[in-house]
């Protein structure tokens, strides 16, 4: 495999809970628990999972907006977790983030021009004010807004327009990787499509690589090349888009897929209804985290954590069902 | 670098979006102008500020010169608000006293505001120091503010400057609490996170992103504390701990007047009214500002 743009290994983000003074290090929320993946230049990695499974925390810990507890994040071959504050600041222009809530992600006191201008001036892009002003105009045009909007305040825009400003701020510093943290889930369905198309359009223009976090499978299917499925802080399955949608391997992924409504009323699909709730990330089940809800549960699932197995080329799954050492005949479930 | 997109992306929004862009404070001013109470309060304050500044133009009597033949004269056409025991014109003394009283409020609120905002931002933004700063503030808050001001004056010594410092210190905790709380709310907003994601420096995040967004509660608090400070300063002077005779500070005027309450009610009533009106003005304006600056009160 060629050198990946982003190489994440065994990333963990734990948050201590409870009274830290009396019972030191006793309880942790394991928001991200041992996740490894790679992102190649130019591809879009979609991350799906239900709310609270650690998708956003993972995205933010790559940028070190939340400090990772342990693990390695290599960006363009450089270790991100070791960078000093100043080195990290320089890296900021290369990795950017687009947030979920366009109503909270823009400073209400600043005009669009100041918001975008700050991005430019922080990284010394553009020599003088006039040049930056032209750049702001270009940015606005590139995200489908009018240059006339530069002098306006965020409250004068709709949600979709605000999200465009947020995207413009991210691309202003010419990043190579953008972490999109549920960028469309706060928007109307009709606006979602526009924003998704904008993402695709910008990807070509600026040669971007995306990590696209979402909980909507159809959205992820539309934009991603590869998809990672997260459950309770773990990446349970990773595969190319087609592989994953045609042949989901992990029982959790299969349950997710079966929940996608079909347009064909005659097609009878077998719905897999998951029992119970997501366990608490403070005290996850032993063995495989999914075992209490899994319909194919075996004895071993309650005791041993599954390894990540390459079941097919490029298709990784963490499930004992596909581990030949445990389950000699993996094709039969 | 900045490549123009091919394939002509259509602007998806209508270009005319209302006429003029109003900033947040522009809109707040519009709302404030409709608030009658706030405008009345503002008018009272403007009146007292202007008359204090223009005092020499409004009266021909000297402030401190004693004329015993004129002593304890009731209000008349000659002396609008009467004279005190030394024959000094009360109206003149209130005009000049306004300079002292308003200045005391201004200095006290400026000191308390600067220190309070600084400590509040540090406590709210750099959480490591939060506990220590807030416990210090809790200790200060445990004392009734006037009692503490008296104690501070007792330590520093009697006088106008020390009274101002004492009032400022007793007001600081309320600033710290409000600022810290507001910073805590704002620092979790995604626009702060996006500024951090861009690599914007801490001091720039504080001054550009946090302070403008917590300006509303600070402005409201400063206005209300202005009234409180003037009242506290007058109280200190009334107790003989602040401005000393012959300084015409309003609290000092009331202090002197109370000995002649039975013979010359005007010596106490008019300076007292001045204090009351100014404090009322600040409270009305502060309440109006709170309504105008609160984004939920559309």
JSON list of C-alpha atoms in Angstrom, two decimals, chain A residues 107-212:
[
{"chain": "A", "resi": 107, "resn": "UNK", "atom": "CA", "xyz": [-19.23, 34.01, 15.40]},
{"chain": "A", "resi": 108, "resn": "UNK", "atom": "CA", "xyz": [-22.42, 36.14, 15.41]},
{"chain": "A", "resi": 109, "resn": "UNK", "atom": "CA", "xyz": [-20.43, 39.35, 15.98]},
{"chain": "A", "resi": 110, "resn": "UNK", "atom": "CA", "xyz": [-18.31, 39.11, 12.85]},
{"chain": "A", "resi": 111, "resn": "UNK", "atom": "CA", "xyz": [-19.17, 39.74, 9.24]},
{"chain": "A", "resi": 112, "resn": "UNK", "atom": "CA", "xyz": [-18.61, 37.01, 6.69]},
{"chain": "A", "resi": 113, "resn": "UNK", "atom": "CA", "xyz": [-15.61, 38.92, 5.42]},
{"chain": "A", "resi": 114, "resn": "UNK", "atom": "CA", "xyz": [-13.99, 39.04, 8.86]},
{"chain": "A", "resi": 115, "resn": "UNK", "atom": "CA", "xyz": [-14.70, 35.35, 9.45]},
{"chain": "A", "resi": 116, "resn": "UNK", "atom": "CA", "xyz": [-13.02, 34.33, 6.19]},
{"chain": "A", "resi": 117, "resn": "UNK", "atom": "CA", "xyz": [-10.37, 37.04, 6.51]},
{"chain": "A", "resi": 118, "resn": "UNK", "atom": "CA", "xyz": [-9.33, 35.67, 9.88]},
{"chain": "A", "resi": 119, "resn": "UNK", "atom": "CA", "xyz": [-8.67, 32.27, 8.36]},
{"chain": "A", "resi": 120, "resn": "UNK", "atom": "CA", "xyz": [-6.46, 33.88, 5.70]},
{"chain": "A", "resi": 121, "resn": "UNK", "atom": "CA", "xyz": [-4.56, 36.21, 8.02]},
{"chain": "A", "resi": 122, "resn": "UNK", "atom": "CA", "xyz": [-3.92, 33.52, 10.63]},
{"chain": "A", "resi": 123, "resn": "UNK", "atom": "CA", "xyz": [-1.88, 31.61, 8.06]},
{"chain": "A", "resi": 124, "resn": "UNK", "atom": "CA", "xyz": [-0.44, 34.68, 6.33]},
{"chain": "A", "resi": 125, "resn": "UNK", "atom": "CA", "xyz": [-2.24, 33.91, 3.10]},
{"chain": "A", "resi": 126, "resn": "UNK", "atom": "CA", "xyz": [-2.42, 36.99, 0.92]},
{"chain": "A", "resi": 127, "resn": "UNK", "atom": "CA", "xyz": [-0.02, 39.92, 1.21]},
{"chain": "A", "resi": 128, "resn": "UNK", "atom": "CA", "xyz": [-2.33, 42.77, 2.09]},
{"chain": "A", "resi": 129, "resn": "UNK", "atom": "CA", "xyz": [-5.92, 43.58, 2.91]},
{"chain": "A", "resi": 130, "resn": "UNK", "atom": "CA", "xyz": [-6.91, 44.19, -0.70]},
{"chain": "A", "resi": 131, "resn": "UNK", "atom": "CA", "xyz": [-5.59, 40.86, -1.86]},
{"chain": "A", "resi": 132, "resn": "UNK", "atom": "CA", "xyz": [-7.39, 39.11, 0.97]},
{"chain": "A", "resi": 133, "resn": "UNK", "atom": "CA", "xyz": [-10.59, 40.87, 0.04]},
{"chain": "A", "resi": 134, "resn": "UNK", "atom": "CA", "xyz": [-10.32, 39.46, -3.47]},
{"chain": "A", "resi": 135, "resn": "UNK", "atom": "CA", "xyz": [-9.66, 36.02, -2.05]},
{"chain": "A", "resi": 136, "resn": "UNK", "atom": "CA", "xyz": [-12.75, 36.27, 0.12]},
{"chain": "A", "resi": 137, "resn": "UNK", "atom": "CA", "xyz": [-14.76, 37.16, -2.98]},
{"chain": "A", "resi": 138, "resn": "UNK", "atom": "CA", "xyz": [-13.38, 34.12, -4.81]},
{"chain": "A", "resi": 139, "resn": "UNK", "atom": "CA", "xyz": [-14.15, 31.89, -1.87]},
{"chain": "A", "resi": 140, "resn": "UNK", "atom": "CA", "xyz": [-17.72, 33.11, -1.66]},
{"chain": "A", "resi": 141, "resn": "UNK", "atom": "CA", "xyz": [-18.24, 32.49, -5.37]},
{"chain": "A", "resi": 142, "resn": "UNK", "atom": "CA", "xyz": [-16.68, 29.05, -5.09]},
{"chain": "A", "resi": 143, "resn": "UNK", "atom": "CA", "xyz": [-19.12, 27.96, -2.41]},
{"chain": "A", "resi": 144, "resn": "UNK", "atom": "CA", "xyz": [-22.09, 29.35, -4.31]},
{"chain": "A", "resi": 145, "resn": "UNK", "atom": "CA", "xyz": [-22.62, 32.63, -2.49]},
{"chain": "A", "resi": 146, "resn": "UNK", "atom": "CA", "xyz": [-22.48, 36.12, -3.89]},
{"chain": "A", "resi": 147, "resn": "UNK", "atom": "CA", "xyz": [-19.56, 38.50, -3.27]},
{"chain": "A", "resi": 148, "resn": "UNK", "atom": "CA", "xyz": [-22.19, 40.96, -2.04]},
{"chain": "A", "resi": 149, "resn": "UNK", "atom": "CA", "xyz": [-22.68, 38.79, 1.04]},
{"chain": "A", "resi": 150, "resn": "UNK", "atom": "CA", "xyz": [-19.22, 39.59, 2.39]},
{"chain": "A", "resi": 151, "resn": "UNK", "atom": "CA", "xyz": [-20.44, 42.47, 4.54]},
{"chain": "A", "resi": 152, "resn": "UNK", "atom": "CA", "xyz": [-23.29, 40.61, 6.15]},
{"chain": "A", "resi": 153, "resn": "UNK", "atom": "CA", "xyz": [-23.60, 38.98, 9.53]},
{"chain": "A", "resi": 154, "resn": "UNK", "atom": "CA", "xyz": [-24.32, 35.26, 10.07]},
{"chain": "A", "resi": 155, "resn": "UNK", "atom": "CA", "xyz": [-27.85, 35.85, 11.39]},
{"chain": "A", "resi": 156, "resn": "UNK", "atom": "CA", "xyz": [-28.83, 37.17, 7.96]},
{"chain": "A", "resi": 157, "resn": "UNK", "atom": "CA", "xyz": [-28.30, 33.78, 6.33]},
{"chain": "A", "resi": 158, "resn": "UNK", "atom": "CA", "xyz": [-30.23, 30.51, 6.24]},
{"chain": "A", "resi": 159, "resn": "UNK", "atom": "CA", "xyz": [-28.80, 27.28, 7.58]},
{"chain": "A", "resi": 160, "resn": "UNK", "atom": "CA", "xyz": [-27.61, 26.08, 4.19]},
{"chain": "A", "resi": 161, "resn": "UNK", "atom": "CA", "xyz": [-25.98, 29.43, 3.43]},
{"chain": "A", "resi": 162, "resn": "UNK", "atom": "CA", "xyz": [-24.25, 29.43, 6.80]},
{"chain": "A", "resi": 163, "resn": "UNK", "atom": "CA", "xyz": [-22.93, 25.97, 6.15]},
{"chain": "A", "resi": 164, "resn": "UNK", "atom": "CA", "xyz": [-21.51, 27.28, 2.87]},
{"chain": "A", "resi": 165, "resn": "UNK", "atom": "CA", "xyz": [-19.70, 30.00, 4.83]},
{"chain": "A", "resi": 166, "resn": "UNK", "atom": "CA", "xyz": [-18.37, 27.35, 7.21]},
{"chain": "A", "resi": 167, "resn": "UNK", "atom": "CA", "xyz": [-17.11, 25.37, 4.24]},
{"chain": "A", "resi": 168, "resn": "UNK", "atom": "CA", "xyz": [-15.55, 28.48, 2.73]},
{"chain": "A", "resi": 169, "resn": "UNK", "atom": "CA", "xyz": [-13.70, 29.09, 5.99]},
{"chain": "A", "resi": 170, "resn": "UNK", "atom": "CA", "xyz": [-12.35, 25.53, 5.91]},
{"chain": "A", "resi": 171, "resn": "UNK", "atom": "CA", "xyz": [-11.11, 25.69, 2.32]},
{"chain": "A", "resi": 172, "resn": "UNK", "atom": "CA", "xyz": [-9.74, 29.24, 2.73]},
{"chain": "A", "resi": 173, "resn": "UNK", "atom": "CA", "xyz": [-6.44, 27.93, 4.10]},
{"chain": "A", "resi": 174, "resn": "UNK", "atom": "CA", "xyz": [-5.97, 25.37, 1.31]},
{"chain": "A", "resi": 175, "resn": "UNK", "atom": "CA", "xyz": [-6.14, 22.23, 3.41]},
{"chain": "A", "resi": 176, "resn": "UNK", "atom": "CA", "xyz": [-5.53, 18.79, 1.96]},
{"chain": "A", "resi": 177, "resn": "UNK", "atom": "CA", "xyz": [-7.77, 17.00, 4.46]},
{"chain": "A", "resi": 178, "resn": "UNK", "atom": "CA", "xyz": [-11.16, 18.12, 5.68]},
{"chain": "A", "resi": 179, "resn": "UNK", "atom": "CA", "xyz": [-12.97, 16.42, 8.53]},
{"chain": "A", "resi": 180, "resn": "UNK", "atom": "CA", "xyz": [-16.65, 16.99, 7.89]},
{"chain": "A", "resi": 181, "resn": "UNK", "atom": "CA", "xyz": [-18.45, 16.37, 11.16]},
{"chain": "A", "resi": 182, "resn": "UNK", "atom": "CA", "xyz": [-22.07, 15.65, 10.21]},
{"chain": "A", "resi": 183, "resn": "UNK", "atom": "CA", "xyz": [-22.10, 18.71, 7.97]},
{"chain": "A", "resi": 184, "resn": "UNK", "atom": "CA", "xyz": [-25.59, 18.14, 6.62]},
{"chain": "A", "resi": 185, "resn": "UNK", "atom": "CA", "xyz": [-27.51, 16.55, 9.46]},
{"chain": "A", "resi": 186, "resn": "UNK", "atom": "CA", "xyz": [-28.75, 19.92, 10.74]},
{"chain": "A", "resi": 187, "resn": "UNK", "atom": "CA", "xyz": [-30.10, 20.92, 7.34]},
{"chain": "A", "resi": 188, "resn": "UNK", "atom": "CA", "xyz": [-33.30, 20.40, 5.39]},
{"chain": "A", "resi": 189, "resn": "UNK", "atom": "CA", "xyz": [-33.27, 17.44, 3.04]},
{"chain": "A", "resi": 190, "resn": "UNK", "atom": "CA", "xyz": [-33.46, 19.65, -0.05]},
{"chain": "A", "resi": 191, "resn": "UNK", "atom": "CA", "xyz": [-30.56, 21.75, 1.20]},
{"chain": "A", "resi": 192, "resn": "UNK", "atom": "CA", "xyz": [-28.60, 18.64, 2.18]},
{"chain": "A", "resi": 193, "resn": "UNK", "atom": "CA", "xyz": [-28.33, 17.61, -1.46]},
{"chain": "A", "resi": 194, "resn": "UNK", "atom": "CA", "xyz": [-27.02, 21.03, -2.46]},
{"chain": "A", "resi": 195, "resn": "UNK", "atom": "CA", "xyz": [-24.36, 20.98, 0.25]},
{"chain": "A", "resi": 196, "resn": "UNK", "atom": "CA", "xyz": [-23.34, 17.42, -0.61]},
{"chain": "A", "resi": 197, "resn": "UNK", "atom": "CA", "xyz": [-22.93, 18.42, -4.23]},
{"chain": "A", "resi": 198, "resn": "UNK", "atom": "CA", "xyz": [-20.87, 21.39, -3.12]},
{"chain": "A", "resi": 199, "resn": "UNK", "atom": "CA", "xyz": [-18.60, 19.05, -1.18]},
{"chain": "A", "resi": 200, "resn": "UNK", "atom": "CA", "xyz": [-18.12, 16.90, -4.26]},
{"chain": "A", "resi": 201, "resn": "UNK", "atom": "CA", "xyz": [-17.53, 19.90, -6.45]},
{"chain": "A", "resi": 202, "resn": "UNK", "atom": "CA", "xyz": [-14.92, 21.37, -4.11]},
{"chain": "A", "resi": 203, "resn": "UNK", "atom": "CA", "xyz": [-13.19, 18.03, -3.81]},
{"chain": "A", "resi": 204, "resn": "UNK", "atom": "CA", "xyz": [-12.37, 18.17, -7.50]},
{"chain": "A", "resi": 205, "resn": "UNK", "atom": "CA", "xyz": [-11.47, 21.85, -7.56]},
{"chain": "A", "resi": 206, "resn": "UNK", "atom": "CA", "xyz": [-9.22, 21.86, -4.52]},
{"chain": "A", "resi": 207, "resn": "UNK", "atom": "CA", "xyz": [-8.04, 18.20, -4.67]},
{"chain": "A", "resi": 208, "resn": "UNK", "atom": "CA", "xyz": [-9.38, 17.52, -1.22]},
{"chain": "A", "resi": 209, "resn": "UNK", "atom": "CA", "xyz": [-9.53, 14.41, 0.89]},
{"chain": "A", "resi": 210, "resn": "UNK", "atom": "CA", "xyz": [-12.50, 14.01, 3.21]},
{"chain": "A", "resi": 211, "resn": "UNK", "atom": "CA", "xyz": [-13.32, 12.19, 6.37]},
{"chain": "A", "resi": 212, "resn": "UNK", "atom": "CA", "xyz": [-17.07, 12.43, 6.20]}
]
